[in-house]
Coordinates of C-alpha atoms in Angstrom, one line a residue:
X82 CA -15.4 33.8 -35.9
X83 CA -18.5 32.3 -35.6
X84 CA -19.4 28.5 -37.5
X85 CA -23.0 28.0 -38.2
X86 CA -25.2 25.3 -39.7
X87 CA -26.5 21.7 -39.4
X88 CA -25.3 19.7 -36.3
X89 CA -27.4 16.6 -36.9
X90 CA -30.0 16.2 -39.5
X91 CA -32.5 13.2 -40.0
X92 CA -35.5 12.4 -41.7
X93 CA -38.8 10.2 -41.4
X94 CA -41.0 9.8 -44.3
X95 CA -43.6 6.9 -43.2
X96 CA -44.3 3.6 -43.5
X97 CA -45.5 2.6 -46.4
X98 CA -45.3 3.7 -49.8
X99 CA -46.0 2.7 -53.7
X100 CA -44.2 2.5 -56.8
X101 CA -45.4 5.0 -58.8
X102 CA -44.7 3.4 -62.2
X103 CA -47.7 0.7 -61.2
X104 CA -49.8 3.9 -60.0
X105 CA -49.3 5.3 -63.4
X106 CA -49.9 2.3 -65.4
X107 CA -53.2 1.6 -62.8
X108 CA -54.3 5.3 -63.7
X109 CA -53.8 5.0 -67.4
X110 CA -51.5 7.8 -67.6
X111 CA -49.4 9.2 -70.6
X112 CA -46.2 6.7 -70.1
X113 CA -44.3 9.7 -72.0
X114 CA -45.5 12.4 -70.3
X115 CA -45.1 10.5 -66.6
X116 CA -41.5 9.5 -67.4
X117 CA -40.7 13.7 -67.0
X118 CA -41.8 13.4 -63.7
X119 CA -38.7 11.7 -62.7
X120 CA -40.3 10.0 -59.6
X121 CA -39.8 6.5 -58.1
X122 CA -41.6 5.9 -55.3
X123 CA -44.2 8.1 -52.7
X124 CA -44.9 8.0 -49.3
X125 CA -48.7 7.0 -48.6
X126 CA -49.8 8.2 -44.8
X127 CA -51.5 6.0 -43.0
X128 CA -54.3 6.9 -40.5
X129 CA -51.9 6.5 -37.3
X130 CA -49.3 9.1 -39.1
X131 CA -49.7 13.0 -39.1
X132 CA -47.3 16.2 -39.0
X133 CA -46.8 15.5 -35.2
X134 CA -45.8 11.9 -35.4
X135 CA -43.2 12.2 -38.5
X136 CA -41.7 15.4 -37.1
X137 CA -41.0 13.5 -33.3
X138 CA -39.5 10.2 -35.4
X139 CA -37.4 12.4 -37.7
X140 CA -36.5 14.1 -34.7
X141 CA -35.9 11.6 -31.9
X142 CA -32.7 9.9 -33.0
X143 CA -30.7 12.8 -32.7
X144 CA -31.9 14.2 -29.6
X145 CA -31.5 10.3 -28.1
X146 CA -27.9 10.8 -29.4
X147 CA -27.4 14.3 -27.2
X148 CA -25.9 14.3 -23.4
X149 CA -28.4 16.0 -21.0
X150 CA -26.7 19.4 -21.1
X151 CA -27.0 19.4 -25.2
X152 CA -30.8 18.8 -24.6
X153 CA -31.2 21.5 -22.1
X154 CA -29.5 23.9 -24.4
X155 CA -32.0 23.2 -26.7
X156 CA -33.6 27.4 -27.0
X157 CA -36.0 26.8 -29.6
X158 CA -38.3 24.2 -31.3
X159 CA -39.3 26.0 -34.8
X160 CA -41.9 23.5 -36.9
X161 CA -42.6 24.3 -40.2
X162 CA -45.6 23.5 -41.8
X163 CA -48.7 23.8 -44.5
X164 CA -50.4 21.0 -42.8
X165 CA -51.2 22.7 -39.4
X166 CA -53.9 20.5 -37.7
X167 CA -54.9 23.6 -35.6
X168 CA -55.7 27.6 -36.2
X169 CA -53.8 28.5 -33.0
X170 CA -52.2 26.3 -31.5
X171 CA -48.9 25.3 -32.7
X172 CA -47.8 21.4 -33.5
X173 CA -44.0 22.7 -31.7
X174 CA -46.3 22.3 -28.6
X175 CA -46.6 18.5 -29.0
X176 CA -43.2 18.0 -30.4
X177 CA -42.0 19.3 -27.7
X178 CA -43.9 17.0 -25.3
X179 CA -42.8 14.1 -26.9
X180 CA -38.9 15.0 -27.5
X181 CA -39.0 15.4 -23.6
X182 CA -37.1 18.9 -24.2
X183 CA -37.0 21.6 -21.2
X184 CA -39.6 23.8 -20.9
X185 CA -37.2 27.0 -20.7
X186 CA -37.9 26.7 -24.7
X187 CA -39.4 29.2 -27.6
X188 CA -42.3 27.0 -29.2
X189 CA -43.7 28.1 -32.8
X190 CA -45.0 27.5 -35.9
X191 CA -44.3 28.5 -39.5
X192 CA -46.3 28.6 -42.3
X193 CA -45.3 29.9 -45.9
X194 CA -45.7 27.3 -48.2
X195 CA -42.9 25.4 -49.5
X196 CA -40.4 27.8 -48.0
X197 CA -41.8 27.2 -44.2
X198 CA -38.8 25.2 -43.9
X199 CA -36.1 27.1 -45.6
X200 CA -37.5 29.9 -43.5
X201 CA -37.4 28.4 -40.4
X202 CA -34.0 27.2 -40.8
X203 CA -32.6 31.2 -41.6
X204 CA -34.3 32.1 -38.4
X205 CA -32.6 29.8 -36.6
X206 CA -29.0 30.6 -38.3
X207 CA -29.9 34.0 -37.4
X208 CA -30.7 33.1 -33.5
X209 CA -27.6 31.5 -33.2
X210 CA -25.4 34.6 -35.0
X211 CA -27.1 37.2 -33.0
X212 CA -25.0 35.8 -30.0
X213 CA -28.0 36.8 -28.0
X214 CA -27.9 33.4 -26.1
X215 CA -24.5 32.0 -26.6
X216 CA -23.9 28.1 -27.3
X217 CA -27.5 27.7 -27.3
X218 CA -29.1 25.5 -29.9
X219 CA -32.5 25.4 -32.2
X220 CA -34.6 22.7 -33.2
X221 CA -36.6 22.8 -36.8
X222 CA -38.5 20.5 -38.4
X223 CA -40.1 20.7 -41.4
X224 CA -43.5 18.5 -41.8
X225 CA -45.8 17.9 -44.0
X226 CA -48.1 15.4 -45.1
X227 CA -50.9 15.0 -47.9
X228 CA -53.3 12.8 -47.6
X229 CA -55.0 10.8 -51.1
X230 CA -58.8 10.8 -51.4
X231 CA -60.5 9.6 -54.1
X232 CA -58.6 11.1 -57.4
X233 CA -60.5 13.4 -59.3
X234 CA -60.7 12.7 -63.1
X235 CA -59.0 15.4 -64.2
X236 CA -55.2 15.9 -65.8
X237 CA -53.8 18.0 -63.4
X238 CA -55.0 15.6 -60.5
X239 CA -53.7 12.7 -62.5
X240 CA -50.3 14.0 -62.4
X241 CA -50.2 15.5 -58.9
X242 CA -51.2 11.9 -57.3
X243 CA -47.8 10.4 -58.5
X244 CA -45.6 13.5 -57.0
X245 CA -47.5 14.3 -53.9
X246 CA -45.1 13.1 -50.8
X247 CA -45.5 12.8 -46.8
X248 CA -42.5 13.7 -44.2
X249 CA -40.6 15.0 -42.0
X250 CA -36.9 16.6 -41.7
X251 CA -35.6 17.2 -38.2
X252 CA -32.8 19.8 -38.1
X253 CA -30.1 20.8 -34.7
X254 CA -29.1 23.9 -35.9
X255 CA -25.6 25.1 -33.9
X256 CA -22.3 26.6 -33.5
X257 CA -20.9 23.3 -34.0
X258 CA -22.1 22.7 -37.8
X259 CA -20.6 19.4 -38.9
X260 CA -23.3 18.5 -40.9
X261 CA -23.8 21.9 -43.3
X262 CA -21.4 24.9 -42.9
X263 CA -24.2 27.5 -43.8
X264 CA -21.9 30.7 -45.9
X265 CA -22.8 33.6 -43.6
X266 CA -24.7 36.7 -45.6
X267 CA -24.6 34.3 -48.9
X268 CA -28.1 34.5 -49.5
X269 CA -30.1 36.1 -52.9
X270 CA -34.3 36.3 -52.1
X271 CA -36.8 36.8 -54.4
X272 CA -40.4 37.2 -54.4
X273 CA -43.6 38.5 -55.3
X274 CA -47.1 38.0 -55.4
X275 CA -48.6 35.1 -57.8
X276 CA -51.8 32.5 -57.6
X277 CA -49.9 29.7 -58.4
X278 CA -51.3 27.3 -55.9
X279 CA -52.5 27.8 -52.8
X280 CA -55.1 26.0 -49.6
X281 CA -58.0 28.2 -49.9
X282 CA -59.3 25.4 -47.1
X283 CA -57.4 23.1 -44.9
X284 CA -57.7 19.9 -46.9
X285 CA -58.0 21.0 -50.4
X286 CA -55.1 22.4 -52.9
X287 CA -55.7 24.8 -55.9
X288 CA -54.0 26.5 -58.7
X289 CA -52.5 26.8 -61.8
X290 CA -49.7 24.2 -62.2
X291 CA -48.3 26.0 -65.6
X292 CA -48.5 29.1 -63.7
X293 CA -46.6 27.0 -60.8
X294 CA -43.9 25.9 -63.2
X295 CA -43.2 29.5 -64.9
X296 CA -43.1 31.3 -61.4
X297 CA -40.1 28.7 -60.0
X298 CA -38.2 28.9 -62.8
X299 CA -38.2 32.7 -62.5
X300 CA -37.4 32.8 -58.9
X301 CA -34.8 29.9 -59.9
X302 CA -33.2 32.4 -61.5
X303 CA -33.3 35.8 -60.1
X304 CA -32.9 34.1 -57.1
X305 CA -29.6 33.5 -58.0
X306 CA -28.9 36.7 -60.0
X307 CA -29.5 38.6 -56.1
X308 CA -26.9 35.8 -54.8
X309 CA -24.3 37.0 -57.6
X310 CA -24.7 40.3 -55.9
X311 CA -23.9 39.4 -52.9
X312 CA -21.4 36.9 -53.6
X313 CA -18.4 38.6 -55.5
X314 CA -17.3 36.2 -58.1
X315 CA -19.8 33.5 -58.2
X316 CA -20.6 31.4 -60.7
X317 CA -23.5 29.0 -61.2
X318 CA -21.3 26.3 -62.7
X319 CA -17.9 26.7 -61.1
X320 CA -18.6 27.9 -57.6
X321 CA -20.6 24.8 -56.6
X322 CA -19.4 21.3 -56.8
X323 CA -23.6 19.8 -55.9
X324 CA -26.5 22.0 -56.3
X325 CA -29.6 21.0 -54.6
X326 CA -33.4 22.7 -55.5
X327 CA -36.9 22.3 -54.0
X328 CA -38.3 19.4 -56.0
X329 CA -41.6 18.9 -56.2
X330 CA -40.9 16.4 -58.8
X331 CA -37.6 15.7 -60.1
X332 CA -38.3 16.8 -64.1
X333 CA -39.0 20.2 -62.6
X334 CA -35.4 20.3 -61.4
X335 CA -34.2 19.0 -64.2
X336 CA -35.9 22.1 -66.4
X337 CA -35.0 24.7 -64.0
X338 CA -30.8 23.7 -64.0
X339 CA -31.1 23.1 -67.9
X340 CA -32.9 26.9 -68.0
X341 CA -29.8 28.1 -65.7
X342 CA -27.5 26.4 -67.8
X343 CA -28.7 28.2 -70.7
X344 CA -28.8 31.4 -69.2
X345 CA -26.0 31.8 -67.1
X346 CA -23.3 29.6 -68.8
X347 CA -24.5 29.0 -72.3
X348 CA -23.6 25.7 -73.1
X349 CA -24.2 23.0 -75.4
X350 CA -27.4 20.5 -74.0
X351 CA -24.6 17.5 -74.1
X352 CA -22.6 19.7 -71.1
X353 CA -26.1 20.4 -69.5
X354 CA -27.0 16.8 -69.1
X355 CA -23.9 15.8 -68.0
X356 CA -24.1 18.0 -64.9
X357 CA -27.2 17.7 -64.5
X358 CA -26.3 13.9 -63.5
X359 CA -23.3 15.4 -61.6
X360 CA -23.9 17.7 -59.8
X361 CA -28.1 17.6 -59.5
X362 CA -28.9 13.7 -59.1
X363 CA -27.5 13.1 -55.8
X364 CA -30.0 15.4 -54.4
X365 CA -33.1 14.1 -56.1
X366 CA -32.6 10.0 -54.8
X367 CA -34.5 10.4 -51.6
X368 CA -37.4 13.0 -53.6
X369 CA -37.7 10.1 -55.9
X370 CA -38.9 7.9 -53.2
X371 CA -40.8 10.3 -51.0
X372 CA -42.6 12.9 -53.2
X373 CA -43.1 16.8 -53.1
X374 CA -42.9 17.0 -49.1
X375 CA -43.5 20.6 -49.3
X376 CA -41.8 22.3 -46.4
X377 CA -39.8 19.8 -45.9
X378 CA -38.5 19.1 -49.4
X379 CA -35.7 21.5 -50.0
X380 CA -33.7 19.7 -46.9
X381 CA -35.1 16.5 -48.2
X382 CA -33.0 17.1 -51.1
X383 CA -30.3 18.7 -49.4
X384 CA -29.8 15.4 -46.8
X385 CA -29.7 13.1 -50.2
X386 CA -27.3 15.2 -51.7
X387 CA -24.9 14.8 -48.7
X388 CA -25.7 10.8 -48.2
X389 CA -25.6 10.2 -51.8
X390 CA -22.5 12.7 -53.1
X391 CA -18.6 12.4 -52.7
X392 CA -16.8 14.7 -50.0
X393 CA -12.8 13.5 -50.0
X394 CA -12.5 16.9 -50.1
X395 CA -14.8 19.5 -48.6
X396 CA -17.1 20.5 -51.3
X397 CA -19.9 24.1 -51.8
X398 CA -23.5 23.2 -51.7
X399 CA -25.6 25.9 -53.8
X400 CA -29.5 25.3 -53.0
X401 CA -32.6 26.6 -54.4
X402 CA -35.9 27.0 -52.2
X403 CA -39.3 27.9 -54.0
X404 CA -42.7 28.4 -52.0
X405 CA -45.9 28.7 -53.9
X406 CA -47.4 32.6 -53.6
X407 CA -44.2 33.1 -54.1
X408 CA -41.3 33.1 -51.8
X409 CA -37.3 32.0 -53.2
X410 CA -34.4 31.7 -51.5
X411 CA -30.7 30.5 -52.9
X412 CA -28.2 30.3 -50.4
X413 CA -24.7 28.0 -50.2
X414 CA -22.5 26.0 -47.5
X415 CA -20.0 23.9 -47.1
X416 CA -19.7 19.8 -46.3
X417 CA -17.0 17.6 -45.1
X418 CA -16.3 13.8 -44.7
X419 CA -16.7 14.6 -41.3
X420 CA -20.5 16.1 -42.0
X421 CA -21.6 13.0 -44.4
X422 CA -20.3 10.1 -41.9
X423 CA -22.3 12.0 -38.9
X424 CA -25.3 12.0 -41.1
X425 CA -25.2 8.5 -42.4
X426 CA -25.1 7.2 -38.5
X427 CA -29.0 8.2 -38.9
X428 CA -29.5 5.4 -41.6
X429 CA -32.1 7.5 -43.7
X430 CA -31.7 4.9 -46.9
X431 CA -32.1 2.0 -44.4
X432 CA -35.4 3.9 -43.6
X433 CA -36.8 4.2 -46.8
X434 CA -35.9 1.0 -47.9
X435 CA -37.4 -0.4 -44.7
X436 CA -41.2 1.0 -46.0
X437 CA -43.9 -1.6 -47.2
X438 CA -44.6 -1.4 -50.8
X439 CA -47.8 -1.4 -51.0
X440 CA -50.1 -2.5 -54.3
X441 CA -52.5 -0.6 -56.0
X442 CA -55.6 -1.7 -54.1
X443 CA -54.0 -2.0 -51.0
X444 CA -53.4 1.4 -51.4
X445 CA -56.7 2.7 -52.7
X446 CA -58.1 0.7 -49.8
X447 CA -56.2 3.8 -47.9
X448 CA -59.1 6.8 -49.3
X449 CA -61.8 5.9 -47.0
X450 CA -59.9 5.1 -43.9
X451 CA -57.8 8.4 -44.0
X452 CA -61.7 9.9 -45.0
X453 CA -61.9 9.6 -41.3
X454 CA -59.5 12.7 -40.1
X455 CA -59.4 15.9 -41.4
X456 CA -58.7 19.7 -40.0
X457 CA -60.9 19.8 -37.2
X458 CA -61.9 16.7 -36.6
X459 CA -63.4 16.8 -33.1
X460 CA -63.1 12.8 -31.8
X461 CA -61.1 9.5 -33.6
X462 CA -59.8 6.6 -32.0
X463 CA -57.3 5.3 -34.5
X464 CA -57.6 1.9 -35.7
X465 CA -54.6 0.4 -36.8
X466 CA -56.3 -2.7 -37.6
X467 CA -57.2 -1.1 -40.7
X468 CA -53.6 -1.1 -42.3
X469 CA -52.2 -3.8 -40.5
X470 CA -49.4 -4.7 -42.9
X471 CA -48.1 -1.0 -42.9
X472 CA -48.3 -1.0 -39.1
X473 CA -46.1 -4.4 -38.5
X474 CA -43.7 -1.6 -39.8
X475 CA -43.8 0.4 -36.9
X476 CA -44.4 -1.6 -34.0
X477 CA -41.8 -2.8 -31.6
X478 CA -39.4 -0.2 -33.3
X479 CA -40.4 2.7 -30.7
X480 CA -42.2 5.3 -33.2
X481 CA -44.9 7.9 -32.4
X482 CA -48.0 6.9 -33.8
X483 CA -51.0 8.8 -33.6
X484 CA -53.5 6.9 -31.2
X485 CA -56.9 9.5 -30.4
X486 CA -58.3 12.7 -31.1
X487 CA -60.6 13.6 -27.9
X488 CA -62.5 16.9 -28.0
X489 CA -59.7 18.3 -30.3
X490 CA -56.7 17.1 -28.6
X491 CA -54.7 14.7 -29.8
X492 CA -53.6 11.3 -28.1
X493 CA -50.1 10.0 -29.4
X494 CA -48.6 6.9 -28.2
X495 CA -45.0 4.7 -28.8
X496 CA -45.2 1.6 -30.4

């Protein structure tokens, strides 16, 4: 019988960030109100970081840890994206410059919201249970990045500034799933059509974040009702010992388990809190730090919830995925001792905590200098002179940084 799943995992999310408790004290925000948000710490992109450059440093580590045959049997690169910095041509292309990977390789991109990369990560379980190309492996990263410019005066800005993250996850799916045991054919989808929010044009963001809000917790729990069809005899509380959602901010986890709780167990709101903290936390600590990372924030969650949980005993992951317009996904897998020791060797806390804090006006100071790129900008030479204490961060530690746009194409160098 064919294993499937999550041979190495890894993530980058930057170089700098800020403590959002000072960003909402700097923005005068409703301390009561902000607290739901559940949030930490962002990532703030600098101008030599894009979708390219995270995806190659979340991704590097583990293909530096693969022999040359694993690399070659490398089928597919799969990046999934809402921040495509081109209408054709697909950011796999670069990644797979970079990564040095053979060019007997599928290249593509996915778009799809906030699902790109659950979706990309299905196709590539898929790939590898069609037996179509046996012991051959897929590589998909989920990157996204959003980019501050001067806040608008408005509530709904106010609060999206705090939660808005920048990132990448890099994922070797495989026969040989150490990492995540995916359940095969344990999957419940839902979705539909709904303006919740949307890019009407590369660089902006609209919707209705009530509408947002209403529209995930109802594919939250369908979701799960098409999984209970699927799954004979399982139970939102009993059959997984760690759930894991998309979090776009951690209080919108919180309501969505506490409405599941409700519905599908109907228990007291003492139980509910209690595993919440149980079973939920573990997989919001690195969200807290990062923000809403869009495609990538599902397996965001999912890596901190195998980093941060205990596995003495191999334990059932259930997890949630939710893209705006809308697309849902709940599927389940299974994680050893064996899967959380492989995926600590990647030192993803050490990376967080290795980010420059930065203060409120050195990160304001960021709006006009990342003014300078947007979709389609034709020529840039980066100057990393402009952020030079986030870019002591990266140099002399071998990450991609994004060096020059000429006529389109862009320039990426190691540093």
């Amino acid at each position: 019988m064919i294993k499937v799943g999550i041979e190495a995992m890894n993530i980058y999310c930057g170089s700098a960030a800020i403590n959002v408790d000072e960003l909402a004290k700097h923005r005068n925000l409703d301390s009561d109100r902000f607290q739901n948000l559940l949030m930490k710490q962002k990532t703030v992109p600098m101008l030599y970081e894009d979708p390219v450059s995270n995806a190659v440093n979340a991704a590097k580590p583990i293909i530096d840890s693969l022999t040359d045959a694993e690399k070659e049997s490398i089928d597919m690169v799969i990046t999934c994206s809402e921040s495509g910095i081109d209408f054709g041509k697909s950011m796999s292309t670069y990644i797979h410059d970079y990564l040095k990977l053979s060019r007997n390789c599928r290249l593509f991109e996915l778009k799809s919201a906030c699902y790109s990369g659950t979706a990309g990560f299905h196709m590539a379980i898929n790939f590898v249970l069609s037996q179509v190309a046996p012991g051959k492996k897929v590589l998909v990263i989920a990157t996204d990045i959003s980019r501050m410019g001067a806040v608008e005066d408005s509530l709904e800005m106010s609060f999206a500034e705090p939660s808005s993250g920048s990132g990448a996850v890099a994922m070797l799916i495989s026969e040989n799933p150490i990492v995540f045991q995916i359940d095969k054919g344990a999957n419940g989808y839902y979705g539909y059509e709904v303006m919740d929010t949307c890019r009407p044009v590369p660089d902006l963001e609209a919707g209705d974040a009530d509408l947002s809000l209403l529209s995930y917790l109802d594919c939250c729990e369908n979701a799960f009702k098409e999984y209970q069809k699927r799954v004979e005899g399982a139970d939102y509380q009993d059959t997984f010992q760690y759930l894991v959602f998309h979090t776009p901010f951690g209080g919108m986890v919180r309501g969505a388990h506490r409405t599941n709780m409700r519905k599908f167990k109907k228990v007291a709101p003492a139980i509910i809190e209690e595993d919440f903290q149980r079973r939920v936390v573990p997989s919001l600590e690195y969200c807290q730090r990062v923000g809403n990372v869009m495609g990538a924030t599902t397996h965001l969650a999912l890596a901190s919830a195998i980093d941060n949980g205990s596995f003495d005993q191999p334990k059932r992951l259930g997890v949630f995925a939710y893209g705006s317009g809308c697309s849902s996904e709940f599927f389940s897998g299974l994680v050893t001792k064996q899967g959380q020791e492989k995926l600590r060797q990647f030192n993803m806390l050490g990376h967080l905590d290795d980010r420059i804090v930065m203060d409120m006006e050195a990160y304001e100071s960021t709006f006009e200098a990342n003014n300078q790129i947007k979709f389609g900008t034709k020529n840039l030479k980066i100057d990393t002179s402009l952020q030079p204490d986030a870019f002591r961060h990266v140099e002399g530690k071998n990450k991609l940084i994004l060096s020059e746009i000429k006529n389109f194409h862009r320039v990426y160098e190691w540093v």
